[in-house]
mmCIF file of C-alpha atoms and ligand atoms in Angstrom:
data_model
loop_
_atom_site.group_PDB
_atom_site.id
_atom_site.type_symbol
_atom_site.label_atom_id
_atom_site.label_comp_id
_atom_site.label_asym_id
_atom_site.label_seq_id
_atom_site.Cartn_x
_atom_site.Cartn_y
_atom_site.Cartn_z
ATOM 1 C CA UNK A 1 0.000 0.000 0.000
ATOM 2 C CA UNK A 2 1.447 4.002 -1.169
ATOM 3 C CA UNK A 3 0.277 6.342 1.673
ATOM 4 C CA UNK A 4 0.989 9.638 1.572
ATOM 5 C CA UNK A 5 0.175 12.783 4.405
ATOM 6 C CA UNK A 6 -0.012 16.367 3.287
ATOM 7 C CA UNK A 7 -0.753 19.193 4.516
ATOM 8 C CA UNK A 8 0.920 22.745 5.623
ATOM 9 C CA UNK A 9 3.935 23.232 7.854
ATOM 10 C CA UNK A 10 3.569 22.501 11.347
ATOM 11 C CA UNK A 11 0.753 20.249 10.303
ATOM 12 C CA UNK A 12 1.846 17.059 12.491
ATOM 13 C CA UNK A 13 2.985 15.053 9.266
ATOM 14 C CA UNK A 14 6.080 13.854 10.938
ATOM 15 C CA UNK A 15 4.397 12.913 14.425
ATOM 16 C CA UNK A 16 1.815 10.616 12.362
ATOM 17 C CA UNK A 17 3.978 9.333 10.756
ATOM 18 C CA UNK A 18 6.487 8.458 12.993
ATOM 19 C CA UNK A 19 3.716 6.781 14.592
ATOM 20 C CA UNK A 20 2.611 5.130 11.815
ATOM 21 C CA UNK A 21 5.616 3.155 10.909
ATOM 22 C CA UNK A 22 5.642 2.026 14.201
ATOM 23 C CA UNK A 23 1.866 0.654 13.644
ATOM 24 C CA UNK A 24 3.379 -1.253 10.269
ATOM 25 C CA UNK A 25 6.039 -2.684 11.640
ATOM 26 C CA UNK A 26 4.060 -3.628 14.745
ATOM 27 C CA UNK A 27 1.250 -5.815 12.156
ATOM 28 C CA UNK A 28 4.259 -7.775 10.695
ATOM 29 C CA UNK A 29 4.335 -5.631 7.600
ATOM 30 C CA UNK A 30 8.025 -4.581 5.397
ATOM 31 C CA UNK A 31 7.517 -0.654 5.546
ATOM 32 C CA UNK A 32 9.852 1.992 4.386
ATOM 33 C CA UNK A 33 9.060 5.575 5.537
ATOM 34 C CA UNK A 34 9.962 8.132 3.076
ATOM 35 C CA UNK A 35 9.709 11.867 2.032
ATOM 36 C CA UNK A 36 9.848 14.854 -0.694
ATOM 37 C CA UNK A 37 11.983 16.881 -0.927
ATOM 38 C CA UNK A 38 15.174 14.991 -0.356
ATOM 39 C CA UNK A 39 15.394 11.809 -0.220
ATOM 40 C CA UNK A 40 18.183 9.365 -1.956
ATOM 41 C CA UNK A 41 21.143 10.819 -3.542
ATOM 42 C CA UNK A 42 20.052 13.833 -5.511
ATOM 43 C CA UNK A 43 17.122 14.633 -3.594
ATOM 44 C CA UNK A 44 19.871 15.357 -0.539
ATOM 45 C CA UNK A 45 21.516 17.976 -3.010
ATOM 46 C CA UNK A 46 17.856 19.152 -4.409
ATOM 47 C CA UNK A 47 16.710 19.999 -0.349
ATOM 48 C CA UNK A 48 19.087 21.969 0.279
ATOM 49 C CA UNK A 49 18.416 24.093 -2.530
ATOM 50 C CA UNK A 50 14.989 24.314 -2.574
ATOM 51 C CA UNK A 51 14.181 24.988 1.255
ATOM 52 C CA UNK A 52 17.144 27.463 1.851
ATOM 53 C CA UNK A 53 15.999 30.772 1.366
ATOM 54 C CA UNK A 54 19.056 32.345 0.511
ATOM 55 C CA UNK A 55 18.053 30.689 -2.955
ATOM 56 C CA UNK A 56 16.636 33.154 -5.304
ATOM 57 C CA UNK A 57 14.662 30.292 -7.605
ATOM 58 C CA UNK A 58 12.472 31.330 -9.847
ATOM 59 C CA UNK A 59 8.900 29.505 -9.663
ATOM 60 C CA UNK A 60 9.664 27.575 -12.774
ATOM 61 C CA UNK A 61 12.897 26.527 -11.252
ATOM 62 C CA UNK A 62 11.518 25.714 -8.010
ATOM 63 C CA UNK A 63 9.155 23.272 -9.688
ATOM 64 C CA UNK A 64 11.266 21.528 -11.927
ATOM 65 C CA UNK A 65 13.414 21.013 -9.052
ATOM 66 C CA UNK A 66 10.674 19.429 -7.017
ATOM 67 C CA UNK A 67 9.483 16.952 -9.832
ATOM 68 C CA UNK A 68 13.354 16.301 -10.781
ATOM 69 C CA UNK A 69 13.456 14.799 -6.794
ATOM 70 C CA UNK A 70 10.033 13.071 -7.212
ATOM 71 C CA UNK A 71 11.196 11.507 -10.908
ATOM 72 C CA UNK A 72 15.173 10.125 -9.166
ATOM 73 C CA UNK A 73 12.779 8.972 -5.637
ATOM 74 C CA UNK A 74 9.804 7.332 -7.339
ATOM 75 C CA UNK A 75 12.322 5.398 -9.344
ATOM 76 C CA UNK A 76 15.340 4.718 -7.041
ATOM 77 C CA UNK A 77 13.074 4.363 -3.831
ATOM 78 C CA UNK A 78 9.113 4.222 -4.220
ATOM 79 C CA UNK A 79 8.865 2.059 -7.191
ATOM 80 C CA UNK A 80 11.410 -0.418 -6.258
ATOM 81 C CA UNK A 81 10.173 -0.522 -2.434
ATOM 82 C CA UNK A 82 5.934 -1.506 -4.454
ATOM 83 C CA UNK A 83 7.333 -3.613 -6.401
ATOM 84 C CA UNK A 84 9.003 -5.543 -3.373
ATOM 85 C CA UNK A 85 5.769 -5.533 -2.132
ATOM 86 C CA UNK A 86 6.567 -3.381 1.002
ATOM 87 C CA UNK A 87 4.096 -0.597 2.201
ATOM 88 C CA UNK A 88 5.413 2.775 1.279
ATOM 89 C CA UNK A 89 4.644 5.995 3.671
ATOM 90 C CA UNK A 90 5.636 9.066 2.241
ATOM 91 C CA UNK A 91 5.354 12.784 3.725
ATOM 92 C CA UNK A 92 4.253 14.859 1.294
ATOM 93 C CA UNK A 93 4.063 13.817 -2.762
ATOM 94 C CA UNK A 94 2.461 15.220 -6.172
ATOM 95 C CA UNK A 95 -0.571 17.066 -4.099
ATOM 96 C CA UNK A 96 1.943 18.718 -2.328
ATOM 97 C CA UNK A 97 3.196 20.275 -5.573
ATOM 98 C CA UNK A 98 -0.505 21.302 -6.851
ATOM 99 C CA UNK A 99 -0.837 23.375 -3.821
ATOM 100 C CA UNK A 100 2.380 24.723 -3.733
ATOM 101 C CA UNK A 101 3.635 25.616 -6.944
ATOM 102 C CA UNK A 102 -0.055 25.691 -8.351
ATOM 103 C CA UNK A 103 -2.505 27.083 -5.977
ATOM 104 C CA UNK A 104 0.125 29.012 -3.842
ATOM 105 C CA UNK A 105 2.219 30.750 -6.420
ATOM 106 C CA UNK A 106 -0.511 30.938 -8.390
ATOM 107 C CA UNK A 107 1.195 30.593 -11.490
ATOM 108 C CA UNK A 108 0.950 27.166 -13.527
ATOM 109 C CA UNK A 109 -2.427 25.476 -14.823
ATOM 110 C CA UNK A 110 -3.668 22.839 -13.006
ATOM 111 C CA UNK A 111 -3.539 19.993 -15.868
ATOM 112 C CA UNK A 112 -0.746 20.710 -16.642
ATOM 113 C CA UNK A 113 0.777 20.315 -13.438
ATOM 114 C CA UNK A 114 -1.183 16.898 -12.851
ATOM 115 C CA UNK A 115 0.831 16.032 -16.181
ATOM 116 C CA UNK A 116 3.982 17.252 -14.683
ATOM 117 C CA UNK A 117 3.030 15.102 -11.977
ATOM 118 C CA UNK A 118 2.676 12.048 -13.796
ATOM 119 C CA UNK A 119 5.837 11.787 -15.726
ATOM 120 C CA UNK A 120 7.632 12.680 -12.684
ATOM 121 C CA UNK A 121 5.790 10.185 -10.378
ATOM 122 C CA UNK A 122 6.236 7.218 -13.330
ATOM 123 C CA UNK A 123 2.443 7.618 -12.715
ATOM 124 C CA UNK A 124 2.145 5.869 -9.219
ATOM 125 C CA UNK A 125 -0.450 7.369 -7.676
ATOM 126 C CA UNK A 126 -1.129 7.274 -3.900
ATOM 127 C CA UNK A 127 -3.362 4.451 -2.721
ATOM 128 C CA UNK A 128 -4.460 6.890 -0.025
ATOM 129 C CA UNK A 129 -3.643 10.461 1.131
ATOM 130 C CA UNK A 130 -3.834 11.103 4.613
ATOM 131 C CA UNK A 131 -4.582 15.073 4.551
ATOM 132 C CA UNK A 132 -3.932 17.186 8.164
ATOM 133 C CA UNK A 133 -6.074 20.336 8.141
ATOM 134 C CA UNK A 134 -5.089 23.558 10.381
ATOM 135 C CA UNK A 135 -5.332 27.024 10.521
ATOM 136 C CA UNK A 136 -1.978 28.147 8.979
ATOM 137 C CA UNK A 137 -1.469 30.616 12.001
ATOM 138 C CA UNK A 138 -1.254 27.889 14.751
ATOM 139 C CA UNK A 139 0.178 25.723 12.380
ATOM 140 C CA UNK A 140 3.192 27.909 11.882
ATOM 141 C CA UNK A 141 3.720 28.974 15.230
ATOM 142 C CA UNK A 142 4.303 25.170 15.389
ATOM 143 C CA UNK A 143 6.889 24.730 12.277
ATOM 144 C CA UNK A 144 8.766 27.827 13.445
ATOM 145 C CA UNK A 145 9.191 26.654 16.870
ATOM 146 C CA UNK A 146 9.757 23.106 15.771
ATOM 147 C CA UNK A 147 12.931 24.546 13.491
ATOM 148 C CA UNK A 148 13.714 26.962 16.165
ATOM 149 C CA UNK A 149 14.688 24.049 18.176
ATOM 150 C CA UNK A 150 16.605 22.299 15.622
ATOM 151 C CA UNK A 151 18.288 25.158 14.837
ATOM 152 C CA UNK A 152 17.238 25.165 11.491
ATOM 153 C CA UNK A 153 15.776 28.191 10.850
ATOM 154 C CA UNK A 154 18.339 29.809 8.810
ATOM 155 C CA UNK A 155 18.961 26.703 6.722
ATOM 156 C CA UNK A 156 15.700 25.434 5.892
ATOM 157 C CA UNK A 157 13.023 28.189 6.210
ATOM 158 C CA UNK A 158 12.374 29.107 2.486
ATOM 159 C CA UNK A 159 8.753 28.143 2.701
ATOM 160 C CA UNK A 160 7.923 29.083 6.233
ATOM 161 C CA UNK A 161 9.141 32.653 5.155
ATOM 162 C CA UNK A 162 6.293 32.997 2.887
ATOM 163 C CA UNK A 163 3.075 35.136 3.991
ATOM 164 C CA UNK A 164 0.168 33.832 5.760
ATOM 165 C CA UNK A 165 -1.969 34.773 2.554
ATOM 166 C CA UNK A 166 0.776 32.194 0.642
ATOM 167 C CA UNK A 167 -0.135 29.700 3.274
ATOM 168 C CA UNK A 168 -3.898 29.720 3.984
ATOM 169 C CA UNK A 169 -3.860 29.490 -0.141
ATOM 170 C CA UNK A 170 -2.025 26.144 0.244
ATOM 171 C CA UNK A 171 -4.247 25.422 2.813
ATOM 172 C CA UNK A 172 -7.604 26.167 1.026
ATOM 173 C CA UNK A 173 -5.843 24.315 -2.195
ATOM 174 C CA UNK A 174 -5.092 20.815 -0.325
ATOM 175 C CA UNK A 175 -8.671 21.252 1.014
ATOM 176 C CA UNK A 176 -9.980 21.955 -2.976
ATOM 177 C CA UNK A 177 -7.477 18.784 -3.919
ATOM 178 C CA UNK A 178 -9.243 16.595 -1.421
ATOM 179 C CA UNK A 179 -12.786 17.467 -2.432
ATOM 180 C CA UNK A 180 -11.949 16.391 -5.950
ATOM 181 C CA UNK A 181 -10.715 12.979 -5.009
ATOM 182 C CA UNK A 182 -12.493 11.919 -1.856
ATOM 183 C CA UNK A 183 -11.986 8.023 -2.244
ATOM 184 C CA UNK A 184 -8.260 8.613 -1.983
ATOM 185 C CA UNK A 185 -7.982 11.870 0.052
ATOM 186 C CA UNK A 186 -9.203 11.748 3.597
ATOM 187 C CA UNK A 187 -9.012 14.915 5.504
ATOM 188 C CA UNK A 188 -8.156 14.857 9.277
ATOM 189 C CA UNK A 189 -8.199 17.820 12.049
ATOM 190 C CA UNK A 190 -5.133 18.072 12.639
ATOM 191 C CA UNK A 191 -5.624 20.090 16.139
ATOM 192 C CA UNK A 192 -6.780 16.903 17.524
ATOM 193 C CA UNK A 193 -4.263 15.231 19.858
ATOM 194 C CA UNK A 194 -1.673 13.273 18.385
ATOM 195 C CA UNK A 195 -2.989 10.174 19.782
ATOM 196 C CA UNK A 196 -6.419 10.859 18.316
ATOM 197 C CA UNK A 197 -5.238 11.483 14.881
ATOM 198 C CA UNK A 198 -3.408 7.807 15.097
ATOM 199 C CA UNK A 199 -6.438 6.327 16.129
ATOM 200 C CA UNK A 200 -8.522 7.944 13.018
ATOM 201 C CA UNK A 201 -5.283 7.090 10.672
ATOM 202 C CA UNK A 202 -5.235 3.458 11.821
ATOM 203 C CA UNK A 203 -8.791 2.190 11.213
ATOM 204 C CA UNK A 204 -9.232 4.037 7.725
ATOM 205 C CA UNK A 205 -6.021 2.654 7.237
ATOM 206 C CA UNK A 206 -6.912 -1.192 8.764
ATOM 207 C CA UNK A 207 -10.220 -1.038 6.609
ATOM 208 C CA UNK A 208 -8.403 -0.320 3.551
ATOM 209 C CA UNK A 209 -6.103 -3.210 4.214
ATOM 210 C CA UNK A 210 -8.751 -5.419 4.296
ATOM 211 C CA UNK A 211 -10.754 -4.528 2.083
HETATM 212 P P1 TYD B 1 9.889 20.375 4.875
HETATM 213 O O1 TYD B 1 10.956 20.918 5.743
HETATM 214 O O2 TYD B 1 9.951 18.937 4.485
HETATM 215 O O3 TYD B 1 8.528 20.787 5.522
HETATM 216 P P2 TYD B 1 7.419 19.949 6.172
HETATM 217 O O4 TYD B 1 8.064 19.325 7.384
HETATM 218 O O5 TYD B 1 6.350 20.939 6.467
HETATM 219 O O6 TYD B 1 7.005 18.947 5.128
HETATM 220 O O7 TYD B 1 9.791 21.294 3.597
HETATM 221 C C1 TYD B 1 9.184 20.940 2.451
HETATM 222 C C2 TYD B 1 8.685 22.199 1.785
HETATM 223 O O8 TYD B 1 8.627 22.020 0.387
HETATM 224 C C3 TYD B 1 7.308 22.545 2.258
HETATM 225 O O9 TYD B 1 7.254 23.911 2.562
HETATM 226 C C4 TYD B 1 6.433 22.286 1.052
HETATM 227 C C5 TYD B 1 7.365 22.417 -0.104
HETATM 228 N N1 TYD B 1 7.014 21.579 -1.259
HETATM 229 C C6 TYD B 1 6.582 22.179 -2.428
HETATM 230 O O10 TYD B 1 6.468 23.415 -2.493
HETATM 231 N N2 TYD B 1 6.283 21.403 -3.512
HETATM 232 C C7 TYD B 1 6.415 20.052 -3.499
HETATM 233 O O11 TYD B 1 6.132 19.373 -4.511
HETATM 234 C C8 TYD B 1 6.881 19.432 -2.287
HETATM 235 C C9 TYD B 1 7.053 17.938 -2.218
HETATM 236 C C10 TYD B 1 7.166 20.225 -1.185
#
């Protein structure tokens, strides 16, 4: 199974899952645990790039970067990891870049970037999307303090430096995403406790399974 969880910064992506790896592992099940941008080889180089904000990329840039780490990840890491037959969880993929680079910088059409998507993502699509919902101004409160504690502020910030306009777009965009596909895209509040959140993840996720 290809689970992915979007949603803003500050979200609780990591927390779930963290968590839900755990759950995997804990059924028996071969589970890698994954996430865009940078992961593998190039997508190391490609992070640390895109989420530095001393970067001055332009928006076509900044998206060709993003599908160039989906294409080298899909293809050294998600596909071979399916085709194993392990479970694949994956913090944030190709919705991530629709509300980004097409609902938040406004700027590219929307089939297009599904098509963008689809050569990048070897067109493996997502056999569910997890999506955490929050009000961008708690949920950034959250990132920033998060990074200010990792002291990663100055390196990795690009994004969180946007506006909150930039961000309640993304947020209003992942909601607009989910509405279109609501077989695969399950929205969550994501101001419920952690715990809570598992709880909601793990029986979607455990009726899936079965079914
Ligand atoms: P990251 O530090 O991983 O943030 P988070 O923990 O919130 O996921 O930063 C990833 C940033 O990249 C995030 O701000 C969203 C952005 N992004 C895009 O703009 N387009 C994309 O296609 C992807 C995958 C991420």
């Amino acid at each position: 199974m290809f689970i992915t969880v979007e949603g803003i910064e500050g979200s609780g992506k990591t927390t779930l899952l963290t968590s839900l790896d755990l759950w995997f592992q804990q059924q028996g099940r071969k589970t890698i645990l994954t996430r865009e941008p940078g992961s593998g080889y190039l997508g190391k180089k490609l992070r640390s790039i895109l989420l530095n904000p001393q970067e001055q990329l332009s928006r076509e840039a900044e998206l060709f970067l993003f599908l160039a780490d989906r294409a080298q990840h899909v293809a050294d890491i998600i596909r071979p990891a399916l085709d194993r037959g392990d479970d694949v969880l994956c913090d944030r993929f190709t919705d991530s870049t629709l509300a980004y680079q097409g609902l938040g910088r406004q700027f590219f059409n929307e089939q297009w970037l599904r098509q963008c998507n689809n050569i990048a993502s070897l067109a493996i699509r997502p056999d569910l999307t997890l999506l955490l919902d929050m009000d961008p101004g708690q949920a950034l409160e959250r990132a920033r303090s998060r990074n200010m504690r990792a002291g990663i502020a100055e390196a990795e910030g690009r994004f969180e430096a946007e506006s909150i306009e930039f961000h309640r777009r993304i947020r209003e965009g992942f909601r607009k995403i989910a509405q279109m596909e609501p077989e695969r895209i399950i929205m969550f509040d994501a101001s419920l406790s952690p715990q809570d959140l598992l709880t909601l993840a793990i029986s979607i996720i455990s009726a899936r399974l079965k079914g």
